[in-house]
CSV table of C-alpha atoms in Angstrom, one decimal:
chain,number,residue,atom,x,y,z
Q,121,UNK,CA,0.2,-0.1,-0.1
Q,122,UNK,CA,0.8,3.6,-0.8
Q,123,UNK,CA,-0.3,6.6,0.4
Q,124,UNK,CA,0.2,10.1,-1.3
Q,125,UNK,CA,-1.7,13.7,-1.2
Q,126,UNK,CA,-2.8,15.4,-4.2
Q,127,UNK,CA,-2.7,19.0,-4.2
Q,128,UNK,CA,-5.6,21.0,-4.7
Q,129,UNK,CA,-6.6,21.5,-8.6
Q,130,UNK,CA,-7.1,25.1,-9.6
Q,131,UNK,CA,-9.8,26.2,-12.0
Q,132,UNK,CA,-9.1,29.0,-15.0
Q,133,UNK,CA,-11.8,32.0,-14.7
Q,134,UNK,CA,-12.3,35.8,-16.6
Q,135,UNK,CA,-9.2,37.2,-17.4
Q,136,UNK,CA,-6.5,33.8,-16.8
Q,137,UNK,CA,-6.8,34.4,-13.4
Q,138,UNK,CA,-7.1,30.9,-11.6
Q,139,UNK,CA,-8.0,29.8,-8.4
Q,140,UNK,CA,-8.6,26.5,-6.2
Q,141,UNK,CA,-12.1,28.1,-5.0
Q,142,UNK,CA,-15.3,28.6,-6.7
Q,143,UNK,CA,-16.7,31.9,-5.2
Q,144,UNK,CA,-12.9,33.6,-4.7
Q,145,UNK,CA,-11.8,33.3,-8.7
Q,146,UNK,CA,-15.6,34.8,-9.9
Q,147,UNK,CA,-15.1,37.7,-7.1
Q,148,UNK,CA,-11.7,38.1,-8.1
Q,149,UNK,CA,-11.7,37.5,-11.7
Q,150,UNK,CA,-15.0,37.5,-13.5
Q,151,UNK,CA,-16.4,34.6,-15.1
Q,152,UNK,CA,-14.7,32.6,-17.7
Q,153,UNK,CA,-16.2,34.2,-20.5
Q,154,UNK,CA,-17.5,37.3,-19.4
Q,155,UNK,CA,-15.8,39.7,-22.3
Q,156,UNK,CA,-16.7,37.3,-24.8
Q,157,UNK,CA,-19.5,37.7,-27.2
Q,158,UNK,CA,-21.3,34.9,-26.4
Q,159,UNK,CA,-21.2,35.1,-22.6
Q,160,UNK,CA,-24.9,36.3,-21.3
Q,161,UNK,CA,-25.1,39.9,-21.1
Q,162,UNK,CA,-27.8,39.7,-18.7
Q,163,UNK,CA,-30.2,36.6,-17.6
Q,164,UNK,CA,-34.3,37.2,-18.1
Q,165,UNK,CA,-36.4,34.9,-15.8
Q,166,UNK,CA,-39.8,33.5,-16.7
Q,167,UNK,CA,-41.4,32.7,-13.4
Q,168,UNK,CA,-44.6,30.4,-12.7
Q,169,UNK,CA,-45.8,30.4,-9.2
Q,170,UNK,CA,-47.9,31.7,-6.3
Q,171,UNK,CA,-48.4,35.1,-5.8
Q,172,UNK,CA,-46.3,34.2,-2.2
Q,173,UNK,CA,-43.7,32.3,-4.6
Q,174,UNK,CA,-43.2,34.9,-7.2
Q,175,UNK,CA,-42.7,37.5,-5.1
Q,176,UNK,CA,-41.2,35.9,-2.3
Q,177,UNK,CA,-38.6,34.8,-4.8
Q,178,UNK,CA,-38.3,38.8,-6.7
Q,179,UNK,CA,-38.0,40.2,-3.7
Q,180,UNK,CA,-35.1,37.9,-2.8
Q,181,UNK,CA,-33.4,38.3,-6.1
Q,182,UNK,CA,-33.3,42.1,-5.6
Q,183,UNK,CA,-31.6,41.7,-2.6
Q,184,UNK,CA,-29.1,39.6,-3.9
Q,185,UNK,CA,-28.2,42.2,-6.6
Q,186,UNK,CA,-26.9,44.4,-4.0
Q,187,UNK,CA,-24.5,41.7,-2.0
Q,188,UNK,CA,-25.3,39.6,0.5
Q,189,UNK,CA,-23.2,39.5,3.4
Q,190,UNK,CA,-21.0,36.5,4.5
Q,191,UNK,CA,-21.7,34.0,7.1
Q,192,UNK,CA,-20.6,35.1,10.5
Q,193,UNK,CA,-18.2,32.0,11.0
Q,194,UNK,CA,-14.5,31.0,11.9
Q,195,UNK,CA,-14.0,30.0,8.9
Q,196,UNK,CA,-14.4,32.9,6.7
Q,197,UNK,CA,-13.1,30.8,3.4
Q,198,UNK,CA,-15.3,28.5,3.3
Q,199,UNK,CA,-18.3,31.2,4.0
Q,200,UNK,CA,-17.5,34.3,2.0
Q,201,UNK,CA,-19.7,36.7,0.8
Q,202,UNK,CA,-22.2,37.1,-2.6
Q,203,UNK,CA,-20.8,40.2,-3.6
Q,204,UNK,CA,-24.5,40.7,-5.8
Q,205,UNK,CA,-24.4,41.0,-9.6
Q,206,UNK,CA,-25.0,43.8,-12.2
Q,207,UNK,CA,-22.9,45.7,-15.1
Q,208,UNK,CA,-20.3,47.0,-12.6
Q,209,UNK,CA,-19.9,43.9,-10.7
Q,210,UNK,CA,-17.4,40.9,-10.7
Q,211,UNK,CA,-20.7,38.8,-11.5
Q,212,UNK,CA,-21.7,41.2,-14.5
Q,213,UNK,CA,-24.7,39.5,-15.7
Q,214,UNK,CA,-27.9,40.7,-14.2
Q,215,UNK,CA,-30.8,38.4,-13.0
Q,216,UNK,CA,-33.5,40.1,-14.7
Q,217,UNK,CA,-37.1,39.8,-13.6
Q,218,UNK,CA,-40.2,41.1,-15.2
Q,219,UNK,CA,-43.8,40.7,-14.1
Q,220,UNK,CA,-44.6,40.5,-18.0
Q,221,UNK,CA,-42.4,37.0,-18.1
Q,222,UNK,CA,-44.5,35.8,-15.1
Q,223,UNK,CA,-47.4,33.3,-14.8
Q,224,UNK,CA,-49.0,34.2,-11.0
Q,225,UNK,CA,-51.4,30.8,-10.4
Q,226,UNK,CA,-54.8,31.1,-9.0
Q,227,UNK,CA,-55.2,29.9,-5.5
Q,228,UNK,CA,-58.0,28.2,-7.1
Q,229,UNK,CA,-56.2,25.8,-9.1
Q,230,UNK,CA,-53.6,25.5,-6.3
Q,231,UNK,CA,-56.9,24.3,-4.0
Q,232,UNK,CA,-57.9,22.2,-6.9
Q,233,UNK,CA,-54.6,20.1,-7.8
Q,234,UNK,CA,-54.3,19.8,-3.0
Q,235,UNK,CA,-57.8,18.1,-3.6
Q,236,UNK,CA,-56.1,14.8,-5.3
Q,237,UNK,CA,-55.4,12.4,-2.7
Q,238,UNK,CA,-53.3,9.9,-4.5
Q,239,UNK,CA,-49.8,11.4,-4.0
Q,240,UNK,CA,-48.8,9.5,-8.3
Q,241,UNK,CA,-51.8,11.7,-9.3
Q,242,UNK,CA,-50.8,15.0,-7.8
Q,243,UNK,CA,-47.4,14.6,-9.2
Q,244,UNK,CA,-48.3,14.3,-12.8
Q,245,UNK,CA,-51.1,16.5,-12.8
Q,246,UNK,CA,-48.6,19.4,-10.6
Q,247,UNK,CA,-46.2,18.5,-13.8
Q,248,UNK,CA,-48.5,19.0,-16.2
Q,249,UNK,CA,-50.2,22.1,-15.5
Q,250,UNK,CA,-46.9,24.1,-14.3
Q,251,UNK,CA,-45.5,22.8,-17.8
Q,252,UNK,CA,-48.1,24.5,-19.7
Q,253,UNK,CA,-47.7,27.6,-17.9
Q,254,UNK,CA,-44.1,27.8,-18.5
Q,255,UNK,CA,-45.1,27.2,-22.0
Q,256,UNK,CA,-47.3,29.8,-22.0
Q,257,UNK,CA,-44.7,32.7,-20.8
Q,258,UNK,CA,-42.0,31.1,-23.0
Q,259,UNK,CA,-43.9,31.4,-26.2
Q,260,UNK,CA,-45.7,34.9,-25.3
Q,261,UNK,CA,-41.5,36.8,-23.4
Q,262,UNK,CA,-38.6,34.2,-24.4
Q,263,UNK,CA,-36.8,33.9,-21.3
Q,264,UNK,CA,-33.8,33.0,-21.4
Q,265,UNK,CA,-34.6,30.0,-17.7
Q,266,UNK,CA,-38.2,29.2,-16.6
Q,267,UNK,CA,-38.1,28.8,-13.2
Q,268,UNK,CA,-41.0,26.8,-11.8
Q,269,UNK,CA,-41.3,28.3,-8.0
Q,270,UNK,CA,-43.3,26.1,-6.3
Q,271,UNK,CA,-46.3,27.1,-3.1
Q,272,UNK,CA,-45.0,25.6,0.3
Q,273,UNK,CA,-48.1,23.7,0.1
Q,274,UNK,CA,-48.0,21.6,-3.0
Q,275,UNK,CA,-44.5,20.8,-1.7
Q,276,UNK,CA,-45.9,19.8,1.4
Q,277,UNK,CA,-48.7,17.0,-0.1
Q,278,UNK,CA,-46.4,15.7,-2.4
Q,279,UNK,CA,-43.2,15.0,0.1
Q,280,UNK,CA,-42.5,11.6,0.9
Q,281,UNK,CA,-41.1,10.3,4.0
Q,282,UNK,CA,-37.4,9.1,3.8
Q,283,UNK,CA,-39.2,5.5,5.8
Q,284,UNK,CA,-40.6,4.5,2.4
Q,285,UNK,CA,-37.1,3.8,0.7
Q,286,UNK,CA,-34.7,1.2,1.5
Q,287,UNK,CA,-31.0,1.9,1.0
Q,288,UNK,CA,-31.1,1.0,-2.7
Q,289,UNK,CA,-33.1,3.9,-3.7
Q,290,UNK,CA,-35.9,1.9,-4.7
Q,291,UNK,CA,-39.3,1.6,-2.8
Q,292,UNK,CA,-39.7,-1.0,-0.6
Q,293,UNK,CA,-42.1,-3.9,-0.6
Q,294,UNK,CA,-43.6,-6.9,0.9
Q,295,UNK,CA,-44.0,-8.6,-2.6
Q,296,UNK,CA,-40.7,-10.6,-3.2
Q,297,UNK,CA,-41.3,-9.6,-6.6
Q,298,UNK,CA,-41.5,-6.1,-6.0
Q,299,UNK,CA,-45.1,-5.4,-7.3
Q,300,UNK,CA,-45.8,-2.2,-5.8
Q,301,UNK,CA,-46.4,1.1,-8.0
Q,302,UNK,CA,-44.0,3.0,-9.2
Q,303,UNK,CA,-43.7,5.9,-6.9
Q,304,UNK,CA,-43.2,9.6,-9.1
Q,305,UNK,CA,-40.5,11.7,-8.4
Q,306,UNK,CA,-41.5,15.2,-8.8
Q,307,UNK,CA,-37.9,17.0,-9.6
Q,308,UNK,CA,-37.2,13.9,-12.0
Q,309,UNK,CA,-40.9,13.8,-14.3
Q,310,UNK,CA,-40.5,17.9,-14.3
Q,311,UNK,CA,-37.1,17.8,-15.7
Q,312,UNK,CA,-38.1,15.4,-18.5
Q,313,UNK,CA,-41.3,16.8,-19.0
Q,314,UNK,CA,-40.2,19.9,-19.9
Q,315,UNK,CA,-37.2,19.4,-22.4
Q,316,UNK,CA,-40.4,20.0,-25.1
Q,317,UNK,CA,-39.9,23.4,-24.0
Q,318,UNK,CA,-36.7,23.6,-25.5
Q,319,UNK,CA,-35.7,25.9,-22.7
Q,320,UNK,CA,-33.3,25.5,-19.8
Q,321,UNK,CA,-35.4,25.0,-16.0
Q,322,UNK,CA,-34.8,25.8,-12.7
Q,323,UNK,CA,-36.4,24.4,-9.6
Q,324,UNK,CA,-36.6,26.9,-7.0
Q,325,UNK,CA,-37.8,26.2,-3.0
Q,326,UNK,CA,-39.0,28.1,-1.0
Q,327,UNK,CA,-36.6,27.4,1.7
Q,328,UNK,CA,-34.0,29.5,-0.7
Q,329,UNK,CA,-34.9,32.6,-0.8
Q,330,UNK,CA,-36.8,32.5,3.1
Q,331,UNK,CA,-34.6,30.6,5.4
Q,332,UNK,CA,-37.9,30.5,8.0
Q,333,UNK,CA,-39.4,27.9,5.4
Q,334,UNK,CA,-39.0,23.8,6.3
Q,335,UNK,CA,-36.8,23.0,3.7
Q,336,UNK,CA,-39.5,20.6,2.0
Q,337,UNK,CA,-38.2,17.4,-0.2
Q,338,UNK,CA,-39.7,16.5,-3.6
Q,339,UNK,CA,-37.3,14.0,-4.8
Q,340,UNK,CA,-38.0,9.9,-3.0
Q,341,UNK,CA,-34.5,9.4,-3.6
Q,342,UNK,CA,-32.5,8.9,-1.0
Q,343,UNK,CA,-29.4,9.6,-1.8
Q,344,UNK,CA,-30.7,13.1,-3.0
Q,345,UNK,CA,-32.3,13.5,0.6
Q,346,UNK,CA,-29.4,13.6,2.6
Q,347,UNK,CA,-28.2,17.2,2.6
Q,348,UNK,CA,-31.8,19.3,3.8
Q,349,UNK,CA,-30.5,21.5,6.0
Q,350,UNK,CA,-30.2,24.8,4.8
Q,351,UNK,CA,-27.0,26.5,3.8
Q,352,UNK,CA,-26.5,30.5,4.7
Q,353,UNK,CA,-27.9,32.6,2.4
Q,354,UNK,CA,-24.7,33.8,0.8
Q,355,UNK,CA,-23.9,30.4,-0.3
Q,356,UNK,CA,-27.7,29.9,-1.4
Q,357,UNK,CA,-27.4,33.3,-3.5
Q,358,UNK,CA,-24.0,31.7,-5.0
Q,359,UNK,CA,-25.2,28.4,-6.2
Q,360,UNK,CA,-28.5,30.1,-7.9
Q,361,UNK,CA,-26.7,32.6,-9.7
Q,362,UNK,CA,-24.0,30.3,-11.0
Q,363,UNK,CA,-26.4,27.3,-12.1
Q,364,UNK,CA,-28.6,30.6,-13.7
Q,365,UNK,CA,-25.5,31.5,-15.3
Q,366,UNK,CA,-24.6,28.7,-17.0
Q,367,UNK,CA,-28.1,27.5,-18.2
Q,368,UNK,CA,-28.4,30.8,-19.8
Q,369,UNK,CA,-24.9,29.7,-22.1
Q,370,UNK,CA,-22.4,31.1,-19.8
Q,371,UNK,CA,-19.1,29.1,-18.8
Q,372,UNK,CA,-18.5,30.1,-15.7
Q,373,UNK,CA,-15.0,28.7,-15.4
Q,374,UNK,CA,-13.4,25.3,-16.5
Q,375,UNK,CA,-10.2,23.1,-15.7
Q,376,UNK,CA,-7.0,24.3,-16.3
Q,377,UNK,CA,-5.6,22.8,-19.3
Q,378,UNK,CA,-1.6,23.1,-20.2
Q,379,UNK,CA,-1.2,23.3,-24.3
Q,380,UNK,CA,0.7,20.9,-24.5
Q,381,UNK,CA,-2.0,18.1,-22.7
Q,382,UNK,CA,-4.0,16.5,-25.0
Q,383,UNK,CA,-7.4,17.3,-25.8
Q,384,UNK,CA,-9.6,15.0,-24.3
Q,385,UNK,CA,-13.1,13.6,-24.2
Q,386,UNK,CA,-14.8,13.0,-20.7
Q,387,UNK,CA,-17.7,9.8,-21.4
Q,388,UNK,CA,-19.1,8.6,-17.7
Q,389,UNK,CA,-21.2,5.5,-18.5
Q,390,UNK,CA,-24.1,4.8,-15.5
Q,391,UNK,CA,-27.1,2.6,-15.7
Q,392,UNK,CA,-30.7,2.6,-14.7
Q,393,UNK,CA,-33.4,0.5,-14.7
Q,394,UNK,CA,-36.7,1.6,-16.9
Q,395,UNK,CA,-39.5,3.4,-15.1
Q,396,UNK,CA,-41.8,0.0,-14.8
Q,397,UNK,CA,-38.4,-2.0,-13.0
Q,398,UNK,CA,-39.6,-4.6,-16.0
Q,399,UNK,CA,-36.4,-4.5,-18.1
Q,400,UNK,CA,-32.6,-5.1,-17.7
Q,401,UNK,CA,-30.9,-1.7,-17.1
Q,402,UNK,CA,-29.9,0.6,-19.9
Q,403,UNK,CA,-27.2,2.7,-20.2
Q,404,UNK,CA,-26.4,6.4,-20.6
Q,405,UNK,CA,-23.5,8.7,-21.2
Q,406,UNK,CA,-22.1,12.0,-20.2
Q,407,UNK,CA,-19.7,14.2,-22.7
Q,408,UNK,CA,-17.4,16.5,-20.7
Q,409,UNK,CA,-14.2,18.6,-22.1
Q,410,UNK,CA,-12.0,20.6,-20.1
Q,411,UNK,CA,-15.0,23.7,-20.0
Q,412,UNK,CA,-17.4,21.3,-18.7
Q,413,UNK,CA,-19.8,21.7,-22.3
Q,414,UNK,CA,-21.6,18.6,-21.4
Q,415,UNK,CA,-23.8,16.5,-24.0
Q,416,UNK,CA,-26.2,13.7,-23.0
Q,417,UNK,CA,-26.6,10.4,-24.7
Q,418,UNK,CA,-28.8,7.7,-24.8
Q,419,UNK,CA,-27.2,4.0,-25.1
Q,420,UNK,CA,-28.9,0.8,-25.4
Q,421,UNK,CA,-30.3,-1.9,-23.3
Q,422,UNK,CA,-27.6,-3.4,-21.2
Q,423,UNK,CA,-26.7,-6.6,-19.4
Q,424,UNK,CA,-26.2,-8.2,-16.2
Q,425,UNK,CA,-22.8,-10.1,-15.7
Q,426,UNK,CA,-23.6,-13.5,-14.4
Q,427,UNK,CA,-20.3,-14.0,-12.4
Q,428,UNK,CA,-21.4,-10.7,-10.4
Q,429,UNK,CA,-24.2,-9.5,-11.2
Q,430,UNK,CA,-22.8,-6.2,-12.4
Q,431,UNK,CA,-23.9,-4.2,-15.5
Q,432,UNK,CA,-22.3,-4.0,-18.8
Q,433,UNK,CA,-22.7,-3.5,-22.3
Q,434,UNK,CA,-22.5,-5.9,-25.1
Q,435,UNK,CA,-19.7,-5.4,-27.7
Q,436,UNK,CA,-22.0,-3.7,-30.4
Q,437,UNK,CA,-23.1,-1.1,-28.0
Q,438,UNK,CA,-20.6,-0.8,-26.8
Q,439,UNK,CA,-18.9,0.5,-30.0
Q,440,UNK,CA,-22.1,2.0,-31.0
Q,441,UNK,CA,-22.4,4.7,-28.0
Q,442,UNK,CA,-18.6,5.5,-27.9
Q,443,UNK,CA,-19.0,5.8,-31.7
Q,444,UNK,CA,-22.1,8.5,-31.1
Q,445,UNK,CA,-20.3,10.1,-28.0
Q,446,UNK,CA,-17.1,11.0,-30.1
Q,447,UNK,CA,-19.6,12.2,-33.5
Q,448,UNK,CA,-21.2,14.4,-30.6
Q,449,UNK,CA,-17.6,15.9,-29.9
Q,450,UNK,CA,-16.8,16.5,-33.0
Q,451,UNK,CA,-20.0,18.5,-34.4
Q,452,UNK,CA,-19.8,20.4,-31.0
Q,453,UNK,CA,-15.6,20.9,-31.0
Q,454,UNK,CA,-15.5,20.5,-35.3
Q,455,UNK,CA,-12.6,17.9,-34.5
Q,456,UNK,CA,-12.1,14.6,-32.6
Q,457,UNK,CA,-10.4,14.1,-29.3
Q,458,UNK,CA,-6.6,13.1,-29.0
Q,459,UNK,CA,-7.9,11.0,-25.6
Q,460,UNK,CA,-10.3,9.7,-24.4
Q,461,UNK,CA,-11.3,9.2,-20.6
Q,462,UNK,CA,-14.1,6.4,-19.8
Q,463,UNK,CA,-15.2,6.7,-16.5
Q,464,UNK,CA,-18.0,3.8,-15.7
Q,465,UNK,CA,-19.7,2.7,-12.6
Q,466,UNK,CA,-19.5,-1.0,-12.9
Q,467,UNK,CA,-16.0,-2.9,-13.8
Q,468,UNK,CA,-15.2,-3.1,-17.7
Q,469,UNK,CA,-15.5,-6.6,-19.0
Q,470,UNK,CA,-13.8,-7.6,-22.0
Q,471,UNK,CA,-16.9,-7.7,-24.3
Q,472,UNK,CA,-17.3,-4.1,-23.6
Q,473,UNK,CA,-13.4,-3.5,-24.2
Q,474,UNK,CA,-13.6,-5.3,-27.4
Q,475,UNK,CA,-16.7,-3.1,-28.4
Q,476,UNK,CA,-15.1,0.3,-26.8
Q,477,UNK,CA,-11.7,-0.5,-28.5
Q,478,UNK,CA,-13.4,-1.1,-32.0
Q,479,UNK,CA,-15.1,3.0,-32.2
Q,480,UNK,CA,-11.6,3.9,-30.8
Q,481,UNK,CA,-10.0,2.3,-33.8
Q,482,UNK,CA,-12.5,3.9,-36.4
Q,483,UNK,CA,-12.0,7.2,-35.1
Q,484,UNK,CA,-7.8,7.3,-34.8
Q,485,UNK,CA,-7.9,7.3,-31.3
Q,486,UNK,CA,-4.5,6.1,-29.9
Q,487,UNK,CA,-5.1,7.1,-26.4
Q,488,UNK,CA,-8.1,5.9,-23.9
Q,489,UNK,CA,-8.3,5.4,-20.1
Q,490,UNK,CA,-10.9,3.1,-18.9
Q,491,UNK,CA,-11.7,3.9,-15.3
Q,492,UNK,CA,-14.4,1.8,-13.0
Q,493,UNK,CA,-15.9,3.0,-10.0
Q,494,UNK,CA,-16.9,1.8,-7.1
Q,495,UNK,CA,-19.6,3.0,-4.3
Q,496,UNK,CA,-19.4,-0.2,-1.8
Q,497,UNK,CA,-15.8,0.1,-1.2
Q,498,UNK,CA,-15.3,-0.1,2.4
Q,499,UNK,CA,-11.7,1.3,3.2
Q,500,UNK,CA,-11.1,4.3,4.9
Q,501,UNK,CA,-8.3,6.3,6.7
Q,502,UNK,CA,-8.0,7.7,9.8
Q,503,UNK,CA,-6.5,10.7,11.1
Q,504,UNK,CA,-5.2,11.5,14.3
Q,505,UNK,CA,-7.1,13.5,15.9
Q,506,UNK,CA,-10.3,14.9,14.8
Q,507,UNK,CA,-10.8,16.3,11.7
Q,508,UNK,CA,-10.8,13.5,9.0
Q,509,UNK,CA,-8.1,12.7,6.9
Q,510,UNK,CA,-8.0,15.5,4.0
Q,511,UNK,CA,-9.4,16.4,0.8
Q,512,UNK,CA,-7.1,14.8,-2.1
Q,513,UNK,CA,-5.8,11.9,-0.1
Q,514,UNK,CA,-4.8,9.0,-2.3
Q,515,UNK,CA,-4.1,5.1,-0.9
Q,516,UNK,CA,-3.3,3.0,-3.3
Q,517,UNK,CA,-4.4,-0.8,-2.2
Q,518,UNK,CA,-2.3,-2.2,-5.4
Q,519,UNK,CA,-1.2,-1.1,-8.7
Q,520,UNK,CA,-5.0,-1.2,-10.1
Q,521,UNK,CA,-7.6,-0.6,-6.9
Q,522,UNK,CA,-6.8,2.9,-5.3
Q,523,UNK,CA,-8.7,5.4,-2.7
Q,524,UNK,CA,-9.4,8.7,-3.4
Q,525,UNK,CA,-10.8,11.3,-0.4
Q,526,UNK,CA,-12.6,13.6,-2.7
Q,527,UNK,CA,-14.4,14.5,0.2
Q,528,UNK,CA,-12.1,15.7,3.1
Q,529,UNK,CA,-10.6,18.3,5.3
Q,530,UNK,CA,-9.8,21.0,3.2
Q,531,UNK,CA,-6.8,23.5,4.6
Q,532,UNK,CA,-8.6,26.2,2.1
Q,533,UNK,CA,-11.6,26.0,5.1
Q,534,UNK,CA,-9.4,25.4,7.8
Q,535,UNK,CA,-12.2,22.6,8.1
Q,536,UNK,CA,-13.8,19.5,7.5
Q,537,UNK,CA,-17.4,21.4,5.9
Q,538,UNK,CA,-19.2,17.7,5.5
Q,539,UNK,CA,-21.7,16.8,8.2
Q,540,UNK,CA,-20.5,12.6,8.1
Q,541,UNK,CA,-17.8,10.6,8.2
Q,542,UNK,CA,-17.0,11.7,4.7
Q,543,UNK,CA,-16.6,8.3,2.4
Q,544,UNK,CA,-13.9,8.0,-0.3
Q,545,UNK,CA,-13.5,7.7,-3.8
Q,546,UNK,CA,-13.0,3.5,-4.8
Q,547,UNK,CA,-11.6,3.6,-8.8
Q,548,UNK,CA,-9.6,1.2,-10.3
Q,549,UNK,CA,-7.3,1.2,-13.9
Q,550,UNK,CA,-8.8,-1.0,-15.8
Q,551,UNK,CA,-6.5,-0.1,-18.7
Q,552,UNK,CA,-5.1,3.2,-18.4
Q,553,UNK,CA,-1.9,5.2,-20.1
Q,554,UNK,CA,-1.1,7.9,-17.6
Q,555,UNK,CA,-0.2,6.7,-14.3
Q,556,UNK,CA,-2.7,6.6,-11.4
Q,557,UNK,CA,-1.6,9.5,-9.3
Q,558,UNK,CA,-1.9,11.8,-12.2
Q,559,UNK,CA,-5.5,9.8,-13.0
Q,560,UNK,CA,-6.3,11.1,-9.2
Q,561,UNK,CA,-5.4,14.2,-9.7
Q,562,UNK,CA,-7.3,15.0,-13.1
Q,563,UNK,CA,-11.0,12.7,-11.1
Q,564,UNK,CA,-10.3,15.2,-8.3
Q,565,UNK,CA,-10.5,18.2,-10.8
Q,566,UNK,CA,-13.4,16.9,-12.3
Q,567,UNK,CA,-15.1,16.9,-8.9
Q,568,UNK,CA,-15.5,21.0,-9.0
Q,569,UNK,CA,-17.3,21.2,-12.3
Q,570,UNK,CA,-20.8,20.7,-10.5
Q,571,UNK,CA,-22.4,23.7,-11.6
Q,572,UNK,CA,-25.3,23.7,-9.0
Q,573,UNK,CA,-22.8,24.0,-6.7
Q,574,UNK,CA,-20.1,26.5,-6.1
Q,575,UNK,CA,-18.5,24.2,-2.7
Q,576,UNK,CA,-15.8,22.6,-4.6
Q,577,UNK,CA,-15.4,19.4,-2.8
Q,578,UNK,CA,-18.1,17.7,-4.2
Q,579,UNK,CA,-17.7,14.2,-3.9
Q,580,UNK,CA,-17.9,12.3,-7.1
Q,581,UNK,CA,-16.5,13.6,-10.8
Q,582,UNK,CA,-19.0,15.1,-12.9
Q,583,UNK,CA,-18.7,12.8,-15.5
Q,584,UNK,CA,-20.0,10.2,-12.8
Q,585,UNK,CA,-22.6,12.6,-11.1
Q,586,UNK,CA,-23.8,13.5,-14.1
Q,587,UNK,CA,-24.7,10.7,-15.8
Q,588,UNK,CA,-26.1,9.3,-12.8
Q,589,UNK,CA,-28.6,12.5,-12.6
Q,590,UNK,CA,-29.7,12.3,-16.4
Q,591,UNK,CA,-30.6,8.5,-16.1
Q,592,UNK,CA,-33.0,9.3,-13.0
Q,593,UNK,CA,-34.3,12.0,-15.6
Q,594,UNK,CA,-34.1,9.7,-18.8
Q,595,UNK,CA,-36.3,6.5,-17.6
Q,596,UNK,CA,-39.4,9.5,-17.4
Q,597,UNK,CA,-38.7,9.9,-21.5
Q,598,UNK,CA,-40.5,7.9,-23.6
Q,599,UNK,CA,-39.1,6.8,-27.0
Q,600,UNK,CA,-40.9,9.6,-29.2
Q,601,UNK,CA,-40.5,12.4,-26.3
Q,602,UNK,CA,-38.2,15.2,-26.8
Q,603,UNK,CA,-34.9,14.7,-25.5
Q,604,UNK,CA,-32.0,17.2,-25.6
Q,605,UNK,CA,-28.3,17.0,-25.6
Q,606,UNK,CA,-27.0,19.5,-23.4
Q,607,UNK,CA,-26.3,19.2,-19.7
Q,608,UNK,CA,-28.3,22.2,-18.4
Q,609,UNK,CA,-31.0,20.8,-19.3
Q,610,UNK,CA,-31.1,17.9,-16.6
Q,611,UNK,CA,-29.6,20.3,-14.0
């Protein structure tokens, strides 16, 4: 065994500025693309909600535009201020709201929805109602981002007790065949159906702009329910602004890339069950470059290994999936990458290697890294004292298997910012060109490409996180439903 420490990767912001922290980088140097013609000059919102939620959001956004003071804390780098936004600020694109781009839901319509007793029906009808209202304001005013400002009463009615889900994020059932009715997830269903609008969407809860409100749950996925504590107001403002900026076609930051580095296409591959759970797992893929420009693909049907019941792709489907990914990359960037990095949530088998290699050979790509991740790994390290191991700690168990602390104590924050004992990320270098240390450094950098969260110590690289997140949504997308290819529609 061997233990090493990896330095925190820097990110690149406007004016070529670099910083390890997203918020300080944007405050000091502005967003990466702020001076380009493609950067959003303003972010026009179209909001649908009750009179209370629409007004509450508008008041909060006006407050955010003037800046939000930092939370009183002994860790000022963990809780920085939000500097405000507007032409004179380092967050130059202002968020614009206008009553002409809003649709206020009447109390009568809300009460009509609340009369629905079956939760699944309530979720379906609420999604349908909001989609139609958003469609109307989009056709009338064409905002940049469509916002669903859910009323508290609907949130409470759609909330689900965590005890109704098991540790595998599947509804529990006394029937061994698990024939219990499928429970719908509001967020994932909404995102799937909103693709027909061809505009990015944002769901905002009352607890975001009003800390006095209890944080309600709209997801039945237990993994999504872990972080239900309300963040400080400045952090909420940072996260909201950054997500909107990206959805409005902006690029807040990117990975630092040396001119000598090979151009790389990052592909995350995960699997999800169909909504009725009647079919084998189906694969999804997520493509990223150093700018974090994600493109979504829906792959073919997967199979389960007879040895360990892990999902895998037949050779022909693996070849087709990667070929489609490379074709999409070429369409976006007008050239093919020199290097491909495949991140997968299960082990690669020889049949998959054969298929992926076939696609690489057809496109003339010589350099590829095949890395699998295991979220069931139980290996952990312990430090003397009260704090967990440092983020960036790398434990090599052998030449192939490694454990990386992507969450942990952070020197820059002078603390461990999490609530629970961090679980490290276990990965296996199945077939690689780079050293495990270099690949671990790359994984650590990819954990900072989450546009939904500006605190940089996320647990998974965006390739894997996005592929899993996309899978949750794709199971609600019908075969003939519109399908968007950019990641901003899935956030």
